[in-house]
CSV table of C-alpha atoms and ligand atoms in Angstrom, one decimal:
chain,number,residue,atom,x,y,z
A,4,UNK,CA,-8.6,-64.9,58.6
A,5,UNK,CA,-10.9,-62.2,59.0
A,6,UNK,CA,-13.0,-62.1,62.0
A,7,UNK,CA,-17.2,-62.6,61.6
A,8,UNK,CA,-18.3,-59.0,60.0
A,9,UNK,CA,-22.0,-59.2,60.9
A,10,UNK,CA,-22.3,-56.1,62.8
A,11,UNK,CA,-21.9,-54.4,59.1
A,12,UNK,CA,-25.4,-56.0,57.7
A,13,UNK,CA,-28.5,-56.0,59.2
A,14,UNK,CA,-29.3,-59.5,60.1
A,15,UNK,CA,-30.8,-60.4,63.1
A,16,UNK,CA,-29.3,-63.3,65.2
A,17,UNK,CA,-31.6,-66.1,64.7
A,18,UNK,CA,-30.9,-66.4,60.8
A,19,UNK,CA,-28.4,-68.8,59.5
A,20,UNK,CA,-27.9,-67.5,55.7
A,21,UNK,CA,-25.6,-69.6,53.7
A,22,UNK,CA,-26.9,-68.3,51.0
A,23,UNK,CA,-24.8,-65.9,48.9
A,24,UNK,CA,-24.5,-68.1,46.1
A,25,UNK,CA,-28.4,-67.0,45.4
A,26,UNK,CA,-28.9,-63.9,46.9
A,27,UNK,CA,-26.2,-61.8,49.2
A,28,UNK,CA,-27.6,-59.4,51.8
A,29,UNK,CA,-26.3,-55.8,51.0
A,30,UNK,CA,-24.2,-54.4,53.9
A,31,UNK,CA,-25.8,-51.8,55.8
A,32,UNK,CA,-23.1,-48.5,54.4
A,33,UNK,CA,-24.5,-50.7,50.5
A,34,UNK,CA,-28.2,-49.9,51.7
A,35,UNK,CA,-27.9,-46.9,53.1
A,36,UNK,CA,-25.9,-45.5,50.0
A,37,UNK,CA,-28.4,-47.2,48.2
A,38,UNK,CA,-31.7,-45.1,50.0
A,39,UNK,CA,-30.1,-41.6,49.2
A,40,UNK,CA,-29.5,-42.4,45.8
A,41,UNK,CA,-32.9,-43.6,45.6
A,42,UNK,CA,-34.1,-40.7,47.5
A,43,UNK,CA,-32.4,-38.1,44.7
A,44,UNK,CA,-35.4,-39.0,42.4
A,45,UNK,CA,-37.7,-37.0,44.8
A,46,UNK,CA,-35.5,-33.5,43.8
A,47,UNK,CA,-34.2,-34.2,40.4
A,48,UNK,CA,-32.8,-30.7,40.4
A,49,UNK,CA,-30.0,-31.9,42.5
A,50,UNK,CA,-28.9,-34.2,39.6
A,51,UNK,CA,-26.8,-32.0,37.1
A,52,UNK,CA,-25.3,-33.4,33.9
A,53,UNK,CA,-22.1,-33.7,35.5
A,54,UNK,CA,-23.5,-36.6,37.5
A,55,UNK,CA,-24.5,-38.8,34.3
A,56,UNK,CA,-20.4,-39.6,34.2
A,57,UNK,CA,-19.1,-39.4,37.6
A,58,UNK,CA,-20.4,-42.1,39.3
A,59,UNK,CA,-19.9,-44.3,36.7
A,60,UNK,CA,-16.7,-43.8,36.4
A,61,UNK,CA,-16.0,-44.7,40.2
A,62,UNK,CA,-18.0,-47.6,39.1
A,63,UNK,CA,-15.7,-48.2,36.9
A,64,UNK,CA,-12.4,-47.8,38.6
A,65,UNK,CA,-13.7,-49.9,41.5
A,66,UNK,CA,-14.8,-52.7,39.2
A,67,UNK,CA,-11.0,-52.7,37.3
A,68,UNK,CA,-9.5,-53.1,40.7
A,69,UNK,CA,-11.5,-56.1,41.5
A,70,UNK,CA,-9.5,-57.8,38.3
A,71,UNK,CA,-6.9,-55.4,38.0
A,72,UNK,CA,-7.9,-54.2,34.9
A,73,UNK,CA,-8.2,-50.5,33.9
A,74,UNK,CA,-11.2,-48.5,34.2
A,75,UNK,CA,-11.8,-48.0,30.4
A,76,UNK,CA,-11.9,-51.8,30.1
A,77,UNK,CA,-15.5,-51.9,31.9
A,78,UNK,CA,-18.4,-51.4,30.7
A,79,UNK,CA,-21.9,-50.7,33.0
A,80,UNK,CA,-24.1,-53.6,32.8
A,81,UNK,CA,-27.2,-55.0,34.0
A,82,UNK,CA,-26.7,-58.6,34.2
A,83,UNK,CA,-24.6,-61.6,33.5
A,84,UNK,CA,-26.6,-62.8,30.4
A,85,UNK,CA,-26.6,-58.5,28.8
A,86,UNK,CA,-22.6,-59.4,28.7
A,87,UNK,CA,-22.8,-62.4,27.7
A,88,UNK,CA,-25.1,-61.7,24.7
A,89,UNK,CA,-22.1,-58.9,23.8
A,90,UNK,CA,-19.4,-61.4,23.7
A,91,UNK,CA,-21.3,-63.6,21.4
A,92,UNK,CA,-22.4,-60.9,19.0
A,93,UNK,CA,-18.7,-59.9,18.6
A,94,UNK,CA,-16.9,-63.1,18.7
A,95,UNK,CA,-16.6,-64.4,15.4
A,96,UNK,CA,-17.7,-68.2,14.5
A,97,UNK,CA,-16.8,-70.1,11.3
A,98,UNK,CA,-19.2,-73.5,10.5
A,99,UNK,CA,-17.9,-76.4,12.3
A,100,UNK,CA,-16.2,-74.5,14.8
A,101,UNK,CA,-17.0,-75.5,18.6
A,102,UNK,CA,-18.1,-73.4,21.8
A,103,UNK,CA,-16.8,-74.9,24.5
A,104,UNK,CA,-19.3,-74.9,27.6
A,105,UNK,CA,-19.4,-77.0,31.0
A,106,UNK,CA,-22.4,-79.4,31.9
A,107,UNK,CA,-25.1,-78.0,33.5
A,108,UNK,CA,-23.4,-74.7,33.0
A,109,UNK,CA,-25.2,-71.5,34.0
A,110,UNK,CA,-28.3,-71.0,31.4
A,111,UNK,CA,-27.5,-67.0,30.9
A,112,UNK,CA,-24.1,-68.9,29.7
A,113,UNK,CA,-25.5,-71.3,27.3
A,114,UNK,CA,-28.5,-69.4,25.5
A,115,UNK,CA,-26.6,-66.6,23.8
A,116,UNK,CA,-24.5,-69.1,22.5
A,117,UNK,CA,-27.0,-71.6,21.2
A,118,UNK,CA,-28.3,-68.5,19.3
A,119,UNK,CA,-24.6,-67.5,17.8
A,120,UNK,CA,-24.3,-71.5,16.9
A,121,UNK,CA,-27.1,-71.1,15.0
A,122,UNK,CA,-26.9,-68.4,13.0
A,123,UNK,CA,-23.1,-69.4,12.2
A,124,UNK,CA,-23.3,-73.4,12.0
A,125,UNK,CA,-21.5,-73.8,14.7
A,126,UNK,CA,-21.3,-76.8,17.6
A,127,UNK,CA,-21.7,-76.4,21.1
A,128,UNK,CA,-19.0,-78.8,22.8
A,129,UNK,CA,-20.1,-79.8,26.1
A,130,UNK,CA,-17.5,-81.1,28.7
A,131,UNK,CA,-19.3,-84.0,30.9
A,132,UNK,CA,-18.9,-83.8,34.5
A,133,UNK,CA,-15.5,-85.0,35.2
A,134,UNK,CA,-15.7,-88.1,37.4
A,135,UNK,CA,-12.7,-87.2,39.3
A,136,UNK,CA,-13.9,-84.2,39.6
A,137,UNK,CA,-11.2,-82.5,37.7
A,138,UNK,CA,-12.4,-79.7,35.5
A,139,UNK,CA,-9.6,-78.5,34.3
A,140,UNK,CA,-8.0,-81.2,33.0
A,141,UNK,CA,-12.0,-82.3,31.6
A,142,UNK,CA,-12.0,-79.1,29.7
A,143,UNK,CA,-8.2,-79.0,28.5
A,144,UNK,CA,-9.2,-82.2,26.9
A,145,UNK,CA,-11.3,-81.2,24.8
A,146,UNK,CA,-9.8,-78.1,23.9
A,147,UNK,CA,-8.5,-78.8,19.7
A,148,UNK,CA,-8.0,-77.3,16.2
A,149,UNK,CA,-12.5,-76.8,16.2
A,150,UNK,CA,-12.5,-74.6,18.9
A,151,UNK,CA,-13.0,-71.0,18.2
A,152,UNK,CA,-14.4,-69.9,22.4
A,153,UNK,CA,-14.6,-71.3,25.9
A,154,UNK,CA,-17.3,-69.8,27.4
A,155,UNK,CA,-16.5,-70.8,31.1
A,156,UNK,CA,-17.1,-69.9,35.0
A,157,UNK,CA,-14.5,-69.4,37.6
A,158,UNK,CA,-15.9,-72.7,39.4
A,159,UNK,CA,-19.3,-74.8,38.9
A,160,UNK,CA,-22.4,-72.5,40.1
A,161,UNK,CA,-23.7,-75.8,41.8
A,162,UNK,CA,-20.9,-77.4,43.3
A,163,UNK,CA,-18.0,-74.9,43.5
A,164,UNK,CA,-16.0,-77.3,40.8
A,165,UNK,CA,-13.1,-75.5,40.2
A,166,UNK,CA,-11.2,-74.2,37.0
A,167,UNK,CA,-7.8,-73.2,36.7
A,168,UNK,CA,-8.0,-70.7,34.0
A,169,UNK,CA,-4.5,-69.7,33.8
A,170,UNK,CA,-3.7,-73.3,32.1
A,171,UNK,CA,-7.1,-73.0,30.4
A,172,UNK,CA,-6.1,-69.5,28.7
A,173,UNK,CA,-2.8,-71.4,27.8
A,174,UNK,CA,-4.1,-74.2,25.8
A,175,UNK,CA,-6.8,-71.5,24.0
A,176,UNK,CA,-3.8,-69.6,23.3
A,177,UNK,CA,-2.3,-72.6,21.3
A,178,UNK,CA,-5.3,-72.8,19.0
A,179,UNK,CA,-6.0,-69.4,18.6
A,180,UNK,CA,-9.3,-70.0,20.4
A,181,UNK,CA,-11.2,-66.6,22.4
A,182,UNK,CA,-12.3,-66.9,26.5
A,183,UNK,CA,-15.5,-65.9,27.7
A,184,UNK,CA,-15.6,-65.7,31.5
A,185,UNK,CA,-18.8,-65.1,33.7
A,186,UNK,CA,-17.4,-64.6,37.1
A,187,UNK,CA,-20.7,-64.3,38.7
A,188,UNK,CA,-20.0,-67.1,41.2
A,189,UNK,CA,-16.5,-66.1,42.1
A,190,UNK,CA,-16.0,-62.3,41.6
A,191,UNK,CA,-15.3,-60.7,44.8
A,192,UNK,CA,-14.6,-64.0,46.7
A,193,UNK,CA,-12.1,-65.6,44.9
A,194,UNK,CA,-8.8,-63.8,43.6
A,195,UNK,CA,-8.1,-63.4,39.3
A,196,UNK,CA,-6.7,-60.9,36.9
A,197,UNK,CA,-6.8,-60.6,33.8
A,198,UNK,CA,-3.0,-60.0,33.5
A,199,UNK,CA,-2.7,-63.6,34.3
A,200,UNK,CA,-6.0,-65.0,32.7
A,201,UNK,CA,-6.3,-62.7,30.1
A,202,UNK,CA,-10.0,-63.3,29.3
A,203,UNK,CA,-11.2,-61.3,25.5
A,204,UNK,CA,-14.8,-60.7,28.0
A,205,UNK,CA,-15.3,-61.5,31.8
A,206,UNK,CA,-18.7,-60.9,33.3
A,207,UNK,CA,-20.1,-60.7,36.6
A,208,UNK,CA,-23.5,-59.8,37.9
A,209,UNK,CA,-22.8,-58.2,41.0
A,210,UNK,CA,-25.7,-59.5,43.7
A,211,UNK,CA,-23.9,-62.1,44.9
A,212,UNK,CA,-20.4,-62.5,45.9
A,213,UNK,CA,-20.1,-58.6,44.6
A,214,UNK,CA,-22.9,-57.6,47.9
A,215,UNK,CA,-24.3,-55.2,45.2
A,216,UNK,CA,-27.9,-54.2,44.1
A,217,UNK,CA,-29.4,-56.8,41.5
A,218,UNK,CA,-29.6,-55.4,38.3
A,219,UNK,CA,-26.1,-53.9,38.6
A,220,UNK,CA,-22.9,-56.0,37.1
A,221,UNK,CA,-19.8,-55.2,34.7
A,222,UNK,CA,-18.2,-56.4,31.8
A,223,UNK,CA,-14.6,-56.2,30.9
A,224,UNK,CA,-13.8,-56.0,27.6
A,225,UNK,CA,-10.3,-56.8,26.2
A,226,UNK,CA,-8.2,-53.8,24.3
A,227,UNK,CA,-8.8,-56.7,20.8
A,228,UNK,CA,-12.6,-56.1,21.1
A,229,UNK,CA,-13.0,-52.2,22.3
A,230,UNK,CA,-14.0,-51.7,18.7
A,231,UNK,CA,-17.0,-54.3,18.4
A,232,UNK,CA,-20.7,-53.5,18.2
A,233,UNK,CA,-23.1,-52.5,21.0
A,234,UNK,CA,-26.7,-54.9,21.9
A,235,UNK,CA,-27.8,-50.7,22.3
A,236,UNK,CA,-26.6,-47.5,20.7
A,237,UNK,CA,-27.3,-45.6,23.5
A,238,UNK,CA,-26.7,-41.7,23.3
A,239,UNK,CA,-24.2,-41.5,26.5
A,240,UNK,CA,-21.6,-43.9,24.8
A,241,UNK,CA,-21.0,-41.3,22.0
A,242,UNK,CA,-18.1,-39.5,21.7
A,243,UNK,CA,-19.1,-35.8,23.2
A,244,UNK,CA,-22.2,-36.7,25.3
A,245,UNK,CA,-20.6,-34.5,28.3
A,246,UNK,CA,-22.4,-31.8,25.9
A,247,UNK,CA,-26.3,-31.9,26.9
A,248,UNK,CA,-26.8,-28.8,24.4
A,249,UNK,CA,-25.2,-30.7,21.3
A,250,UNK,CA,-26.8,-33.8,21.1
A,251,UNK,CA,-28.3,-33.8,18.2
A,252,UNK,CA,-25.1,-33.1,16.4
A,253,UNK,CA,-25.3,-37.0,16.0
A,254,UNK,CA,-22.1,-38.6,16.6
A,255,UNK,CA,-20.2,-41.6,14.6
A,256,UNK,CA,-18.0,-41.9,17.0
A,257,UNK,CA,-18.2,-43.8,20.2
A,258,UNK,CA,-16.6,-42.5,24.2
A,259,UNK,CA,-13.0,-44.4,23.9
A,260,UNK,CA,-12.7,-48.1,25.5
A,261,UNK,CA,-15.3,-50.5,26.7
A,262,UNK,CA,-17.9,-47.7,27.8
A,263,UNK,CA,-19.2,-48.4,23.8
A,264,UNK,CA,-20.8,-51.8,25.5
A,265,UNK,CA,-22.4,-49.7,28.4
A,266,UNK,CA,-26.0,-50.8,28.8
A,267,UNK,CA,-28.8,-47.7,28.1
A,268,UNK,CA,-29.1,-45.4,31.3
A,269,UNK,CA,-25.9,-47.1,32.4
A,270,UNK,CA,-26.0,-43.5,34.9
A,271,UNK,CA,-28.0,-45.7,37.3
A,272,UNK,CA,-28.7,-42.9,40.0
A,273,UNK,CA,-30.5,-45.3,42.0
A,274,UNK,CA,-28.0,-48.3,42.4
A,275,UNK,CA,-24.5,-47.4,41.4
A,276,UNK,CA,-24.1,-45.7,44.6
A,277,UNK,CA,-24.8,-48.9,46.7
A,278,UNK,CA,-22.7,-51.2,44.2
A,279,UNK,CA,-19.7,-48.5,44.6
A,280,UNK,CA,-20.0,-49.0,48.4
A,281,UNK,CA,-19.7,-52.7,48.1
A,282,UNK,CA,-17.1,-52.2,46.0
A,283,UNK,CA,-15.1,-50.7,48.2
A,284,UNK,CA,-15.7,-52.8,51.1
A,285,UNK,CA,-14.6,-55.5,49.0
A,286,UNK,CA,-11.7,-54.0,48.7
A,287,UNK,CA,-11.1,-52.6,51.7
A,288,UNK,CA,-11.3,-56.2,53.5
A,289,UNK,CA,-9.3,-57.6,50.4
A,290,UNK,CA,-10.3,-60.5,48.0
A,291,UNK,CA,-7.7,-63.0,48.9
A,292,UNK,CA,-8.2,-62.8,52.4
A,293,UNK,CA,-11.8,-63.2,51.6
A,294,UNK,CA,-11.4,-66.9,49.7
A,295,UNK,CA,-8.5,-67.8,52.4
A,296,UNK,CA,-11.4,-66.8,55.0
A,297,UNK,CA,-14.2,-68.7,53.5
A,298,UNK,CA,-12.2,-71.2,52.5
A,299,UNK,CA,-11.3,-72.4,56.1
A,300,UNK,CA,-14.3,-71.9,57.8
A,301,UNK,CA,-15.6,-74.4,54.5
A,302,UNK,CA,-13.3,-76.9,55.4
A,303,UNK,CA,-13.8,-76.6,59.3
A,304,UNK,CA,-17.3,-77.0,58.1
A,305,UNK,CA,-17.0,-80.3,56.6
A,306,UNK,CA,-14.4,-81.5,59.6
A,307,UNK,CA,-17.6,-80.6,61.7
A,308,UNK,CA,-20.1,-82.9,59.5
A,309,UNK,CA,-17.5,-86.2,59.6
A,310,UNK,CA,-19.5,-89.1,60.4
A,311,UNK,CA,-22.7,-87.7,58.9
A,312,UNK,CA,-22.1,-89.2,55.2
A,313,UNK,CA,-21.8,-85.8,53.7
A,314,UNK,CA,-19.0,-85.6,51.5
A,315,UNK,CA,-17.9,-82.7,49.0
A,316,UNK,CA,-15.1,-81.7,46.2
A,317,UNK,CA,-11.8,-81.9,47.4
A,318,UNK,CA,-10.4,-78.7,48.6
A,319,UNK,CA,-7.8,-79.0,45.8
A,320,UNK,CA,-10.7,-79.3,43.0
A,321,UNK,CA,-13.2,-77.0,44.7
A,322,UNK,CA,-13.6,-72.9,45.4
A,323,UNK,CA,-13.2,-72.6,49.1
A,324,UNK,CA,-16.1,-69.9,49.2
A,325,UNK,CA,-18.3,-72.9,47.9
A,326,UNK,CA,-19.4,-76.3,49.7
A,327,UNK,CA,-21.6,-78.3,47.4
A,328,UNK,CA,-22.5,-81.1,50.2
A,329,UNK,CA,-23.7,-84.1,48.6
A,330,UNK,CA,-25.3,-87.3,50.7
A,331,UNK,CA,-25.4,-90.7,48.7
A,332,UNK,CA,-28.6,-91.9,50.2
A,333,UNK,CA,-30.0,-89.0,49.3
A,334,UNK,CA,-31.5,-85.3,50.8
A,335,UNK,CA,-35.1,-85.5,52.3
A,336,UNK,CA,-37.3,-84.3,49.6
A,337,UNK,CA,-38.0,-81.5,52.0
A,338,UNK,CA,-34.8,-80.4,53.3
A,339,UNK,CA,-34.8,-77.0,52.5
A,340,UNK,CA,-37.8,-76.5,53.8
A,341,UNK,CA,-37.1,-78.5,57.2
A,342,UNK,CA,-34.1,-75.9,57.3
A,343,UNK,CA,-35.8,-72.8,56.8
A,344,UNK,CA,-38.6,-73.7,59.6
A,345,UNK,CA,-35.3,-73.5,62.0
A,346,UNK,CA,-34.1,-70.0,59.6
A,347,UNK,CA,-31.2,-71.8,58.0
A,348,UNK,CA,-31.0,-71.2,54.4
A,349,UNK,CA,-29.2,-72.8,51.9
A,350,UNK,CA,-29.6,-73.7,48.2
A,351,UNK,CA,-30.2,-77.2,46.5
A,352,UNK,CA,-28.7,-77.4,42.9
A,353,UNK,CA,-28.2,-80.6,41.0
A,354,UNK,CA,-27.5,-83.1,43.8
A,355,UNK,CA,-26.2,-81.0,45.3
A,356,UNK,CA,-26.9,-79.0,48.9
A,357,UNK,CA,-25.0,-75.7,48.1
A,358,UNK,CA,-23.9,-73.9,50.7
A,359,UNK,CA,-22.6,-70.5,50.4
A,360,UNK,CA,-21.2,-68.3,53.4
A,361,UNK,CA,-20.0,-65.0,53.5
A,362,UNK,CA,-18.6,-62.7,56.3
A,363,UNK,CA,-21.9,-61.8,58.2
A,364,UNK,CA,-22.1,-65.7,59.2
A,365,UNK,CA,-20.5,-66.3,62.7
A,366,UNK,CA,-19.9,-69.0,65.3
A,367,UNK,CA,-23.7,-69.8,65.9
A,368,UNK,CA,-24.4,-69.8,62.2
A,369,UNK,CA,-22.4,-72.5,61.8
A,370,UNK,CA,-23.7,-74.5,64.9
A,371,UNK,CA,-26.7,-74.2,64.3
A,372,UNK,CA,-26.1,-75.6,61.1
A,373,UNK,CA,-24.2,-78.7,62.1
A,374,UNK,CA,-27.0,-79.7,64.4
A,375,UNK,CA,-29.8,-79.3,61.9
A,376,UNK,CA,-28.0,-81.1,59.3
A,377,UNK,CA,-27.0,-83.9,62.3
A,378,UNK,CA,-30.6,-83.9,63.3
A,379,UNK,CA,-32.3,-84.1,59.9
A,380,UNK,CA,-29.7,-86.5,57.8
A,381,UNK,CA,-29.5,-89.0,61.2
B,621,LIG,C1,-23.1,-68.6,37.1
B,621,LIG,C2,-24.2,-67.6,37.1
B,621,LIG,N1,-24.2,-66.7,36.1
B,621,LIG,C3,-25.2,-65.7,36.0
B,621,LIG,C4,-26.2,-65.7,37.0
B,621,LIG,C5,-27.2,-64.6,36.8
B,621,LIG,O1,-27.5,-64.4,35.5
B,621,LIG,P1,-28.2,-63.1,35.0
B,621,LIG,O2,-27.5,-61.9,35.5
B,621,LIG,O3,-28.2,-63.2,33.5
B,621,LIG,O4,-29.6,-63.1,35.5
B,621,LIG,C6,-26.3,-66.7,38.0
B,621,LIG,C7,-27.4,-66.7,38.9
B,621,LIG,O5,-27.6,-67.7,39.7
B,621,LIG,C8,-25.2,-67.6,38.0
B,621,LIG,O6,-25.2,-68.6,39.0
């Protein structure tokens, strides 16, 4: 367990934010990183060429420890749906093959594929909400001779319905079928590498569970696809772009690895900065003691709410940084606003009242959201 953290971000006492599902707060070394990036605009004679690669590549390096992956398997990215939109392009699809998606799955995880479906007469497979709440075994189900991808979270991004992708990547493997992942609900929260998963392309925008900027993310590209085809051909990705003075010697070749994928002015003076300190806090406080933190104070959380008809996912089918609380009667139409008015934020998605903690929230967080939700639901 890792005690409360909220004397590294900069939010006052009276707010209850259980809310990093939407939006995490960036810690306060994140924004201050963040300000004198920003600030090197002002005197762009203190950025030299040299500084178009470094950062990035700490970027990198930080972003392949996360998965344990290596460095030139990550490619600079701006969001979720950029990386999605690169597996697609490069994964190829026969007619009558299926994509395998969730219900109610992310839309940045469903449009890109809708497009690829179409232009290669192939079926987008949905697997329905699992009664029992048992995704894996929903999606193993469906997994056959037709599928060609799974294009799959970590866990549910309005419930925390969890996946185990280990016997997921072992039933594709059987098929020959690809794995998409977009990790933007888990990364940084809840433990996996791609030794053991083993994903072709993983995705993760990083300003949620990764504390980072918005508009900053990654995608990890499997050694099989390093030799696919860009959304941009972007001048930095080329083999021997080190050399400002040669540039127009125009290149065929691309830089070796993933960094063909990067996004255009991937050297993102501005933001990198703050996502490499969030990084490294992530790190530093380690990811598994992270989900076994979260995780507890989750199902101390719902101990708390007995007697209140709330109910949620099983630990055993849900991610313990997620608590999707659901009430049978049903929420007040108004909840989240009745919850705000006392600065308590949470999310409502599907049926579902997500909430989503992270380190900052402490002792009276919590209180003070057991007696709302006591008051409110009574
Ligand atoms: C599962 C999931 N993926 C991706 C995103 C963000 O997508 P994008 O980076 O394409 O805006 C979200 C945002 O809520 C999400 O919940």
């Amino acid at each position: 367990m890792i005690d409360s953290q909220r004397h590294l971000f900069d939010i006052p006492e009276g707010v209850a934010f259980f809310n990093a599902g939407y939006m995490s707060p960036l810690p306060k070394a994140s924004a201050e990183a963040g300000e004198i990036a920003l600030r090197r605009k002002s005197t762009p004679w203190v950025l030299s060429p040299n500084d178009f690669f470094t950062e990035t590549e700490e970027f990198r390096k930080l972003a392949a420890q996360l998965i344990q992956a290596n460095a030139s398997d990550i490619a600079v990215i701006p969001s979720a749906s950029y990386g999605l939109a690169i597996a697609a392009k490069n994964i190829s699809l026969n007619a009558g093959e299926e994509i395998l998606v969730l219900e109610d799955q992310f839309p940045s995880n469903i449009y890109c594929w809708q497009r690829a479906a179409k232009e290669n007469d192939a079926i987008i497979k949905t697997v329905p909400m699992p009664e029992d709440r048992n995704w894996t075994q929903a999606v193993l189900s469906l997994i056959s001779e037709k599928t060609a991808v799974a294009s799959l979270p970590h866990n549910h991004w309005a419930d925390g319905g969890l996946l185990d992708l280990v016997q997921i990547r072992k039933a594709l493997d059987k098929v020959g079928a690809k794995l998409v992942l977009d990790t933007t609900q888990s990364l940084g929260a809840m433990p996996l590498s791609v030794k053991d998963v083993r994903p072709n392309f993983l995705v993760a925008a990083a300003y949620k569970w990764l504390l980072s900027p918005y508009s900053t993310g990654f995608l990890y590209v499997a050694p099989d696809y390093q030799n696919g085809i860009p959304l941009e051909e972007n001048w930095l990705n080329r083999k021997g772009s080190e050399d400002f003075s040669g540039l127009v010697n125009y290149q065929d070749e691309y830089q070796p690895g993933a960094v063909r994928y990067d996004m255009g002015e991937r050297a993102n003076f501005a933001l990198i900065p703050s996502a490499i300190a969030s990084f490294q806090q992530i790190l530093d406080w380690g990811i598994d003691n992270i989900q076994a933190t979260l995780a507890k104070r989750n199902a101390s959380l719902m101990n708390e709410l007995s007697g209140t008809g709330l109910t949620a996912i099983p630990d055993h089918f849900r991610a313990g940084h997620f608590l999707g609380l659901e009430y049978e009667a049903g929420f007040p139409e108004n909840i989240l606003e009745q919850l705000a008015a006392e600065k308590i934020y949470v999310s409502k998605r599907g049926n579902s009242l997500r909430v989503t903690p992270h380190l900052y929230n402490n002792d009276n967080d919590y209180e003070r959201l057991i007696g709302a939700l006591r008051r409110i639901l009574k």
